[in-house]
C-alpha positions as a printed Julia matrix, in Angstrom:
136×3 Matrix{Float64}:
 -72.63  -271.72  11.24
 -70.76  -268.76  10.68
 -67.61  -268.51   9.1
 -65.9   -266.74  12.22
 -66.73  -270.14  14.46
 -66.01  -272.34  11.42
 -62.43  -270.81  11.58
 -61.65  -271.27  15.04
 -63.01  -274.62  15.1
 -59.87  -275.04  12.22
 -57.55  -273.34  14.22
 -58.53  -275.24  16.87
 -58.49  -278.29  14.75
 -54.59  -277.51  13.4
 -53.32  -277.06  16.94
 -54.76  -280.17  18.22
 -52.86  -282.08  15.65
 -49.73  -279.82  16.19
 -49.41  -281.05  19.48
 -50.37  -284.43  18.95
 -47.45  -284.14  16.17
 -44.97  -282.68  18.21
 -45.64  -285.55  21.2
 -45.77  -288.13  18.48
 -42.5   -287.09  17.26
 -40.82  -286.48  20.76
 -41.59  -289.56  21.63
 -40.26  -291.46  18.48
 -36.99  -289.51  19.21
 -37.14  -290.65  22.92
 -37.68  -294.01  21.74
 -34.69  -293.95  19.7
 -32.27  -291.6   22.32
 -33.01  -294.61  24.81
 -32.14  -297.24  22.21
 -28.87  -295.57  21.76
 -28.17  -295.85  25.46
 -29.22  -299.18  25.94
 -26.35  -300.23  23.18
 -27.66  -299.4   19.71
 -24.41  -296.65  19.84
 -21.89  -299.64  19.08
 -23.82  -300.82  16.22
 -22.62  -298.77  12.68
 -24.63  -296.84  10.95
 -26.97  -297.77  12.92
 -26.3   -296.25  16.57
 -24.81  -292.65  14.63
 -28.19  -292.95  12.41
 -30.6   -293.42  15.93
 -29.02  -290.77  17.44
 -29.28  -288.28  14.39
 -33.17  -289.54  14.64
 -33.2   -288.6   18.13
 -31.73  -285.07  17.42
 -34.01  -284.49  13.82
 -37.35  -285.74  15.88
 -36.93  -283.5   18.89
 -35.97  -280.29  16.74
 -39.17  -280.93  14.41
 -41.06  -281.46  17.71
 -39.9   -278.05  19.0
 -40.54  -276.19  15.25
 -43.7   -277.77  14.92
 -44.32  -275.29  18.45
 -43.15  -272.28  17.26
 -43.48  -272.14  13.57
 -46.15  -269.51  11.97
 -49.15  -270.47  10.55
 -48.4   -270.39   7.01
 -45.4   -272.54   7.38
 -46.93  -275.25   9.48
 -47.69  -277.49   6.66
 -44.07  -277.51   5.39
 -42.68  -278.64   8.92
 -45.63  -280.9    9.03
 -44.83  -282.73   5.86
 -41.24  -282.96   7.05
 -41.83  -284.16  10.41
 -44.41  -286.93   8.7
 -41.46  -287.8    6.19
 -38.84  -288.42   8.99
 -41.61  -290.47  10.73
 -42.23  -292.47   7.57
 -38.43  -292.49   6.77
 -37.89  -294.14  10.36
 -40.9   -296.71  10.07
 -39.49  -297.67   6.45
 -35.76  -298.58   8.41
 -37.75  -300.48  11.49
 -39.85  -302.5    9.2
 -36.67  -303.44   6.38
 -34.35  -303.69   9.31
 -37.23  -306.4   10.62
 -37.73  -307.96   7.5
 -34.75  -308.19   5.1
 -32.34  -306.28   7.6
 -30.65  -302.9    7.14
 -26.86  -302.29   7.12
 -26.24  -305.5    8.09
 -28.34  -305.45  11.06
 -31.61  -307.39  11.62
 -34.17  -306.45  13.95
 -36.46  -308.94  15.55
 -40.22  -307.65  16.75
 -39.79  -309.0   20.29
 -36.96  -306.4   20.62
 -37.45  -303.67  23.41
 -39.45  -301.02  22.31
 -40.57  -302.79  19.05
 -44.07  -302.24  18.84
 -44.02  -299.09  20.85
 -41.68  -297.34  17.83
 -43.72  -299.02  15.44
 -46.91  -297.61  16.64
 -45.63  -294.23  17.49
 -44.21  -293.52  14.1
 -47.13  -294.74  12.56
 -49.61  -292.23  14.14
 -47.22  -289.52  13.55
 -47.17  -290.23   9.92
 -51.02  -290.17   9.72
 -51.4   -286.91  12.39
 -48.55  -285.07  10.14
 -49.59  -285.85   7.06
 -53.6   -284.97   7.98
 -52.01  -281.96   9.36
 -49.75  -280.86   6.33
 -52.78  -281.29   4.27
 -55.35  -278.99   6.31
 -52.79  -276.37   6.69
 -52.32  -276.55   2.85
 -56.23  -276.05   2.64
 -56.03  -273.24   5.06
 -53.5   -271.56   3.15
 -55.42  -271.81  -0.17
């Protein structure tokens, strides 16, 4: 194999799992932007905190687009960071609660969120990694 066709297999590679990232991420803020509608607004910290999700997940979406090469990684390891960040809440909000506020798994959405954010963290992070590798 040659390296010309090894590198565009790569490239082809990192933009797979750019878009994957960016869906994975718009839809974890959609998640969240419809939450807020539905009510999660009136809760504090909570409804302000969803909606700055909402806002944080589509913007890394849209970077994640139109970033350059070298600086893919970066947004990658932030937009897997935000994904973690928001599992972390979901699960301790589930578990022990979080502000105050506890979260049941029957919940609308529930296991969609949980889910979503979980493959983003593994498609951003796998992607923040080979576009460390490609830079090196």
């Amino acid at each position: 194999m040659t390296t010309i066709s090894v590198g565009r297999r790569a490239g082809a590679l990192t933009w797979l799992l750019r878009i994957a990232g960016a869906v994975l991420l718009a839809a974890m803020s959609w998640i969240h932007l419809d939450l807020w509608q539905d009510g999660y607004r009136t809760i504090d910290v909570i409804g302000p905190a969803f909606l700055l999700n909402a806002v944080a997940g589509f913007g890394l979406a849209a970077l994640l687009l139109v970033t350059p090469g070298p600086l893919v990684g970066w947004v990658a390891a932030l937009g897997a960071l935000t994904a973690a960040g928001t599992l972390a809440g979901l699960l301790l909000s589930t578990t022990v609660g979080l502000f105050g506020f506890t979260e049941s798994t029957a919940a609308a959405l529930w296991w969609e969120s949980f889910w979503v954010e979980t493959a983003a963290v593994v498609v951003l992070a796998v992607l923040a990694v080979l576009a460390r590798r490609r830079r090196t």
